[in-house]
Coordinates of C-alpha atoms in Angstrom, one line a residue:
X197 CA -110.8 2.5 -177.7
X198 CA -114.1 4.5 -178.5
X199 CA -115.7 1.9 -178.0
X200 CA -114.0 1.1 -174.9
X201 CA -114.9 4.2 -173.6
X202 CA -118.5 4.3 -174.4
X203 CA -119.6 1.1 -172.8
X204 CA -117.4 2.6 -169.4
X205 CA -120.1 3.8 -167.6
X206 CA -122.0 0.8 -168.3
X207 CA -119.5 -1.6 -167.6
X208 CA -119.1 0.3 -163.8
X209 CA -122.1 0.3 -163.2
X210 CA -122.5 -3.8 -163.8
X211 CA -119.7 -4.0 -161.7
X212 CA -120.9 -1.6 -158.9
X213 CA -124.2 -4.1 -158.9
X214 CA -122.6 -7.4 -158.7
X215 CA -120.2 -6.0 -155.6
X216 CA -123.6 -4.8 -154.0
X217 CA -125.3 -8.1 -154.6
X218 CA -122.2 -9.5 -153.1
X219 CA -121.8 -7.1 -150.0
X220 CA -124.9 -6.7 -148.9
X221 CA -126.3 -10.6 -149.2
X222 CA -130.0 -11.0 -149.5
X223 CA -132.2 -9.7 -147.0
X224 CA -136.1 -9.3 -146.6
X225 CA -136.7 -5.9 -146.5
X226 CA -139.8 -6.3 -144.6
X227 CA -137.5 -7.5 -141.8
X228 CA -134.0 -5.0 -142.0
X229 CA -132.9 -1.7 -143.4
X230 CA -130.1 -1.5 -144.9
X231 CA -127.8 1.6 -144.2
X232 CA -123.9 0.2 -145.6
X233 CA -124.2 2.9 -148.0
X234 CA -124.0 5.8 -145.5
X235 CA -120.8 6.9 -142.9
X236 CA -121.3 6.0 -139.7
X237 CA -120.0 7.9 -136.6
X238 CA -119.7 7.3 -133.4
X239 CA -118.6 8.4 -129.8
X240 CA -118.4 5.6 -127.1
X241 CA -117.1 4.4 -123.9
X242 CA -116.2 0.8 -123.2
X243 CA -114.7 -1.7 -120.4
X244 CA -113.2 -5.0 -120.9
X245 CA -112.7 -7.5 -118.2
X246 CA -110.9 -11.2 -117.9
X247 CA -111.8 -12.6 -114.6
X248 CA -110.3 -15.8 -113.1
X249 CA -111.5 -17.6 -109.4
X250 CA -110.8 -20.5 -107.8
X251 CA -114.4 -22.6 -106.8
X252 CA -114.9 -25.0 -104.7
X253 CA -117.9 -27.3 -106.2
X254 CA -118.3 -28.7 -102.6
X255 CA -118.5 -25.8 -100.5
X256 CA -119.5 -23.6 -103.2
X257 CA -116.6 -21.2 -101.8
X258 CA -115.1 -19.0 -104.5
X259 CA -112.1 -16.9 -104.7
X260 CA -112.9 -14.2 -107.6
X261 CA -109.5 -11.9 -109.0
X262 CA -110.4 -9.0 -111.7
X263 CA -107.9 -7.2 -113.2
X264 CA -108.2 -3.1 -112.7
X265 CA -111.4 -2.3 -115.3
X266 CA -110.7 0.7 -117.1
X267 CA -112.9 2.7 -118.3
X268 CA -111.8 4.1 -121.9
X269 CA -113.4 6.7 -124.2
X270 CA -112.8 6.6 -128.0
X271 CA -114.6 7.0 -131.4
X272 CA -115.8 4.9 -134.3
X273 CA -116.2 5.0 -138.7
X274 CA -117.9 2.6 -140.1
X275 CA -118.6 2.7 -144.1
X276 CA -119.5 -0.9 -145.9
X277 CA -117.7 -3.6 -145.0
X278 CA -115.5 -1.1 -142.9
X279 CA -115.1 -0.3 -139.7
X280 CA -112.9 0.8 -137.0
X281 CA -112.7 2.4 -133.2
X282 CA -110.5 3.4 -131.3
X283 CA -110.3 4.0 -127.5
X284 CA -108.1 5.8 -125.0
X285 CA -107.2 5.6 -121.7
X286 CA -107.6 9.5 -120.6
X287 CA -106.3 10.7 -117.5
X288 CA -107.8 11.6 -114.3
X289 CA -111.2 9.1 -115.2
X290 CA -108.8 6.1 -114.2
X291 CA -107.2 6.8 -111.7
X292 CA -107.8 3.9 -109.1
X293 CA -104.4 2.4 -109.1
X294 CA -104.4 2.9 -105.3
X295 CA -107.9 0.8 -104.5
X296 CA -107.4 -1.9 -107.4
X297 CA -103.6 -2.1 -108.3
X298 CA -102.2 -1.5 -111.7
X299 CA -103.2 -4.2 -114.3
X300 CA -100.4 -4.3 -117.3
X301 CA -102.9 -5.7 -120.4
X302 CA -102.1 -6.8 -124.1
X303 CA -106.3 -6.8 -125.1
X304 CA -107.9 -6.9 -128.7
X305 CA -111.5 -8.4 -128.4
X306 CA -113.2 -8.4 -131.7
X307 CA -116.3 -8.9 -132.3
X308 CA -117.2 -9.3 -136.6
X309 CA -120.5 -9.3 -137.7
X310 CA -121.0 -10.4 -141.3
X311 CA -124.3 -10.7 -142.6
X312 CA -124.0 -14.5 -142.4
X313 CA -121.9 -15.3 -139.5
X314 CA -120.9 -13.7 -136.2
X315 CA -116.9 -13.8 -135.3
X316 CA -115.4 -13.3 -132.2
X317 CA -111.7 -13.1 -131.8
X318 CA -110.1 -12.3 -128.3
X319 CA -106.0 -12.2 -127.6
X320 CA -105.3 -11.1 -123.8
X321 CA -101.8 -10.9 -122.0
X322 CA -103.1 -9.6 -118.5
X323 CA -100.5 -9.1 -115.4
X324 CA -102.1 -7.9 -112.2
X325 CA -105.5 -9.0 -110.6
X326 CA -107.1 -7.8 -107.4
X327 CA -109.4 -10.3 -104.9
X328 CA -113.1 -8.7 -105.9
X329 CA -114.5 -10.5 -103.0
X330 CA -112.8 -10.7 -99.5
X331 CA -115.5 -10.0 -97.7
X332 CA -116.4 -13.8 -98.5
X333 CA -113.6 -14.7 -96.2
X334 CA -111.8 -12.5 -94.5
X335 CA -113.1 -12.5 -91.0
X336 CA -111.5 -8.5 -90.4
X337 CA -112.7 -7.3 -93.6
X338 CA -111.6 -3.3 -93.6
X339 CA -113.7 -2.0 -96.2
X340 CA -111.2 1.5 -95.7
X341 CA -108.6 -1.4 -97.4
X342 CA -110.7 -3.8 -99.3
X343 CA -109.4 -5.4 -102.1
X344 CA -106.1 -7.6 -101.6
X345 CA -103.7 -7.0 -104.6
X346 CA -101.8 -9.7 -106.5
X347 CA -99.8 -8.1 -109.1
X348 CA -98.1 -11.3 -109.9
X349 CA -100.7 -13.2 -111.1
X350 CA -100.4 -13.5 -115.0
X351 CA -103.1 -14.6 -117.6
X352 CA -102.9 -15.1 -121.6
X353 CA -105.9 -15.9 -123.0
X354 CA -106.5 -16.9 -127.3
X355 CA -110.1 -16.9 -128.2
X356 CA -111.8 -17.4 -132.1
X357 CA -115.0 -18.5 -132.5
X358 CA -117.6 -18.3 -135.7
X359 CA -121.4 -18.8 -135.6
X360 CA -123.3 -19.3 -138.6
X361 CA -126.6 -17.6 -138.4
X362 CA -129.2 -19.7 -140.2
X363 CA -132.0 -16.8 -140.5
X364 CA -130.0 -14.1 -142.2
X365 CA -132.2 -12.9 -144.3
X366 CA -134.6 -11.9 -141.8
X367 CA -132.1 -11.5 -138.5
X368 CA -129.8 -8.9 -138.4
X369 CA -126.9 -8.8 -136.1
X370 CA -125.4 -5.6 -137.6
X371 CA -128.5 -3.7 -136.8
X372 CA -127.6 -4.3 -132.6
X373 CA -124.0 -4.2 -132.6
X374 CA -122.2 -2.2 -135.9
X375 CA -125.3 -0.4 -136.5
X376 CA -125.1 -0.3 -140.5
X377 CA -128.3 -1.7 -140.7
X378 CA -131.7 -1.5 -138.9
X379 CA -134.5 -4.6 -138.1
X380 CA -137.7 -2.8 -138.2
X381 CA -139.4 -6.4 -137.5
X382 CA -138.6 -9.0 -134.5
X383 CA -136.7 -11.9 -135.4
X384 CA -134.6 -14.8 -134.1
X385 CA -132.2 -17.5 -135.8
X386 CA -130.7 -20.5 -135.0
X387 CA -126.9 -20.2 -134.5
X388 CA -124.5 -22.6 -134.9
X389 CA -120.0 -23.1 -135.4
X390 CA -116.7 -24.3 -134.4
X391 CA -114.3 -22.2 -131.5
X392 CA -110.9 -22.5 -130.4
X393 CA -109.0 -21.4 -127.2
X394 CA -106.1 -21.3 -125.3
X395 CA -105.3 -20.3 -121.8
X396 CA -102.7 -20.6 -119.4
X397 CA -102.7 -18.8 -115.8
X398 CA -99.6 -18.4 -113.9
X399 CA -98.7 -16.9 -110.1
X400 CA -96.1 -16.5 -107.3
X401 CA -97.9 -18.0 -105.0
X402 CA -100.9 -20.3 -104.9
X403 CA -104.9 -18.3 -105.8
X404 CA -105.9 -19.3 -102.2
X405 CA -105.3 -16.9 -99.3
X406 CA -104.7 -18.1 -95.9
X407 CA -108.0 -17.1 -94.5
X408 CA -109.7 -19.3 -96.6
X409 CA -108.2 -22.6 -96.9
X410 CA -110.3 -24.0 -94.9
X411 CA -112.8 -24.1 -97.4
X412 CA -111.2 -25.7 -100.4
X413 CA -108.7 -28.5 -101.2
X414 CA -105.3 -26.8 -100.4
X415 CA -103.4 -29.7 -102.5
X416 CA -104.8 -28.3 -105.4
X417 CA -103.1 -25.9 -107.2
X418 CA -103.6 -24.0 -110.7
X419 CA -100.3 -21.9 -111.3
X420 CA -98.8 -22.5 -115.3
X421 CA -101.8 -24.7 -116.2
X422 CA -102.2 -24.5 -119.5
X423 CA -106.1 -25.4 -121.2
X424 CA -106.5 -25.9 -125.1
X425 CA -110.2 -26.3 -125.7
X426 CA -112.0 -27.0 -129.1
X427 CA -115.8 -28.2 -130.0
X428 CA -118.8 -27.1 -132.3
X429 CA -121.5 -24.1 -130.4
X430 CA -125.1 -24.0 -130.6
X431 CA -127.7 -21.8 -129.5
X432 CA -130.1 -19.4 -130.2
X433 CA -130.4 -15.4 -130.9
X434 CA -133.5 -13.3 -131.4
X435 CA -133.6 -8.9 -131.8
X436 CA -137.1 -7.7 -130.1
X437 CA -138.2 -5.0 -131.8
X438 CA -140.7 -1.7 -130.5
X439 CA -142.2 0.7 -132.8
X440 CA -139.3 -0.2 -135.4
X441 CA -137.0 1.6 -133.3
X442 CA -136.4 0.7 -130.1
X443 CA -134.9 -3.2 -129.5
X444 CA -133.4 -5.5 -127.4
X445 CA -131.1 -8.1 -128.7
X446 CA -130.3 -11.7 -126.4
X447 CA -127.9 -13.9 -127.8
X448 CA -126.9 -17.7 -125.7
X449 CA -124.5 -20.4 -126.8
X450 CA -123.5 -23.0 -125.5
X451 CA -120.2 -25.2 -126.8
X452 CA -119.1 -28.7 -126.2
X453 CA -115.5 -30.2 -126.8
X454 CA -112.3 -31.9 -125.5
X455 CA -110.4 -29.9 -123.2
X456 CA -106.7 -30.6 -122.7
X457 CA -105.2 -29.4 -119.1
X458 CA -101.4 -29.4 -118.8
X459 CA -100.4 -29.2 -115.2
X460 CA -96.7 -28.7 -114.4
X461 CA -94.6 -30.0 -111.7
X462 CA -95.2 -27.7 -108.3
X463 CA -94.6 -28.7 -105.2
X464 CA -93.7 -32.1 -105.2
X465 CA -96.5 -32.5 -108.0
X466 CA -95.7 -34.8 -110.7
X467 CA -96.6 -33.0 -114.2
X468 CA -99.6 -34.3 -115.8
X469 CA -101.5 -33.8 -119.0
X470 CA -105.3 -34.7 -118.8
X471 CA -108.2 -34.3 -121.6
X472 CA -112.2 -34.5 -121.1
X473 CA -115.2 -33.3 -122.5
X474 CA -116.2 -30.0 -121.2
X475 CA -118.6 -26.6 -121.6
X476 CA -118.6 -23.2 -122.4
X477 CA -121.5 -20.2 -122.3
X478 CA -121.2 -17.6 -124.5
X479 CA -123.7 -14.5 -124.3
X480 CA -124.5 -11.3 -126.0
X481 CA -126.9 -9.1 -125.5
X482 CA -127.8 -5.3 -126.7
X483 CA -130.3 -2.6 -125.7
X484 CA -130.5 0.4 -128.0
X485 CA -132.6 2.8 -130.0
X486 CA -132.2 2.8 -134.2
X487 CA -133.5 5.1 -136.3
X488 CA -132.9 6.6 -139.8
X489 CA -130.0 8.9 -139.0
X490 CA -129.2 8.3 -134.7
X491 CA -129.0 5.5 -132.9
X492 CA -127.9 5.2 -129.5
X493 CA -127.7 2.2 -127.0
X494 CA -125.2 -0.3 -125.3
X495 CA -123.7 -4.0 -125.8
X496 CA -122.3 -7.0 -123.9
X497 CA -120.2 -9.9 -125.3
X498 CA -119.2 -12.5 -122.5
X499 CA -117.3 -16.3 -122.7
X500 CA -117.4 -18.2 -119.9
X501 CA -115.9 -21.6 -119.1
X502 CA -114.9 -24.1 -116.3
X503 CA -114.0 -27.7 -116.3
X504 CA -116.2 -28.2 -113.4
X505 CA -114.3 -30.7 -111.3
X506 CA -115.7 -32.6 -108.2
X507 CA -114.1 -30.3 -105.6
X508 CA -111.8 -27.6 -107.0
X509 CA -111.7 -26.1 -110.9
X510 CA -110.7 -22.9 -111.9
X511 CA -113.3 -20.3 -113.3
X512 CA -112.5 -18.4 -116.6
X513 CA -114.7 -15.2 -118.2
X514 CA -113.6 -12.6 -120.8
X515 CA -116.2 -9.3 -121.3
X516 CA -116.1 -6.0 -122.8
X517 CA -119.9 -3.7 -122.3
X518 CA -120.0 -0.7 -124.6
X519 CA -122.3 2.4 -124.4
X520 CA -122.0 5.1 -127.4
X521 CA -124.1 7.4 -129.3
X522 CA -123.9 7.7 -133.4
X523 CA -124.9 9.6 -136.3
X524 CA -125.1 8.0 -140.1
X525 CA -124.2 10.6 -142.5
X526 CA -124.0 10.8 -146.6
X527 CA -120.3 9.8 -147.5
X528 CA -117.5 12.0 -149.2
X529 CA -117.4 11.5 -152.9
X530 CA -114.2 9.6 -152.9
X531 CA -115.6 6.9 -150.3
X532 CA -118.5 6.9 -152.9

């Protein structure tokens, strides 16, 4: 037991090694700080979107709905591996109800950034869109009423994607998005993974108004079509760096796959399931400052996919943008 006892501190400390080793990965310092070791705090503000529109490949006539884009305010912790924020919807900077109808939303979009791989996960339920473009077709556009409210359209949307960064010793996606680390030194990497999704879009009445039949196929038709898409991504992602503090980050993927389109019986419309081989473009990008105890900037993370028919397809994009301001500070002793 004395014994035991003696070799304790030894024993911890082995242990506390190894877990760094296994935390932290190996990185070239010459490349990326890293700060896991300290708290970091945050205040931010952040939108999320999940936009839908009919196109017309012919005419190249589109009819665009977006839900009503709130603007929430929240805060953030991040320690290791750990990290969480949380938004809320405050009242009076919201309140548009009036202009862009009420939008009832089920949204978690998260966005994990290990130091090997980059994970996005996305699970929407969205009920009430607005038109975000009737000026394209309305020939009395009133722009004291503008935007035509459909609060019976209905979306769910399942998302998960993983890209494997090649270069991650030397490219840091922490260091432009969760901020627990710092590149000091520009860098790019290959990126490369599988992704999954599911989405299904549902109405009252059909996406086209009257005003603007004229420019697409009226026979076709996307309410309760259902798409189930899965491929491998590729692409590329590189962090410009200015006087080891100030960066900009550009991210683009593209992904290939099957997609499978279940259309149900509507209108005299026989059901019909279909599958082809179809794209998707995924972007991130960052613009920030990052030094040894502030850092300050803001972030986009967009999907967006078609099937990209001869005349009509429907149009598909989920996207959050986040601005904050943080602070990394020396932890408590019991997070240490």
């Amino acid at each position: 037991m004395h014994l035991m006892m003696l070799l304790m501190p030894f024993l911890l400390e082995a242990q506390q090694k190894e877990y760094k080793r296994f935390e932290t990965r190996p990185i070239n310092e010459r490349y990326i700080i890293d700060y896991s070791d300290q708290l970091s705090v945050k205040i931010y503000g952040i939108i999320k979107s999940n936009t839908i529109a009919h196109v017309n490949h012919q005419t190249e006539a589109k009819i665009e709905y977006k839900p009503n884009e709130n603007f929430n305010i929240g805060f953030g912790l991040g320690y290791k591996w750990f990290g969480v924020d949380l938004a809320f919807n405050f009242s009076g900077v919201n309140d548009d109800d009036e202009t862009f109808g009420n939008t009832k939303r089920f949204d978690i979009q998260s966005n994990i950034y290990a130091r090997k791989f980059a994970i996005d996960v996305n699970l929407l339920k969205y009920k009430g869109y607005y038109g975000a473009n009737p000026e394209d077709y309305r020939t009395s556009y009133d722009p004291d009423n503008p935007y035509p409210i459909r609060s019976d359209i209905r979306t769910v949307n399942f998302r998960i994607s993983a890209l494997y960064i090649f270069k991650h010793d030397k490219f840091s996606y922490r260091s432009a998005f969760t901020y627990n680390e710092r590149q000091i030194k520009g860098a790019g990497s290959f990126l490369a993974g599988p992704f999954f999704s599911y989405y299904k879009m549902d109405a009252d009445s059909t996406l086209i108004p009257m005003e603007a039949v004229a420019n697409f196929n009226a026979e076709v038709d996307f309410r309760g079509s259902e798409y189930i898409r899965y491929g491998l991504s590729g692409g590329y992602a590189h962090n410009f760096v200015i006087g080891k503090r100030v960066f900009f980050s550009l991210t683009f993927a593209i992904g290939l796959g099957p997609e499978i389109k279940k259309t149900p019986a509507l209108n005299g419309r026989e059901a019909d399931v279909e599958a082809k081989f179809t794209g998707q473009l995924a972007l991130r990008t960052a613009l920030g400052y990052n030094s040894e105890k502030f850092y300050a900037g803001l972030a986009a993370v967009g999907v967006f996919s078609g099937e990209r028919e001869k005349e009509d397809y429907l149009e598909r994009g989920v996207s959050n943008l986040k601005i904050f301001i943080g602070k990394r500070l020396n932890p408590p002793k019991f997070l240490r």
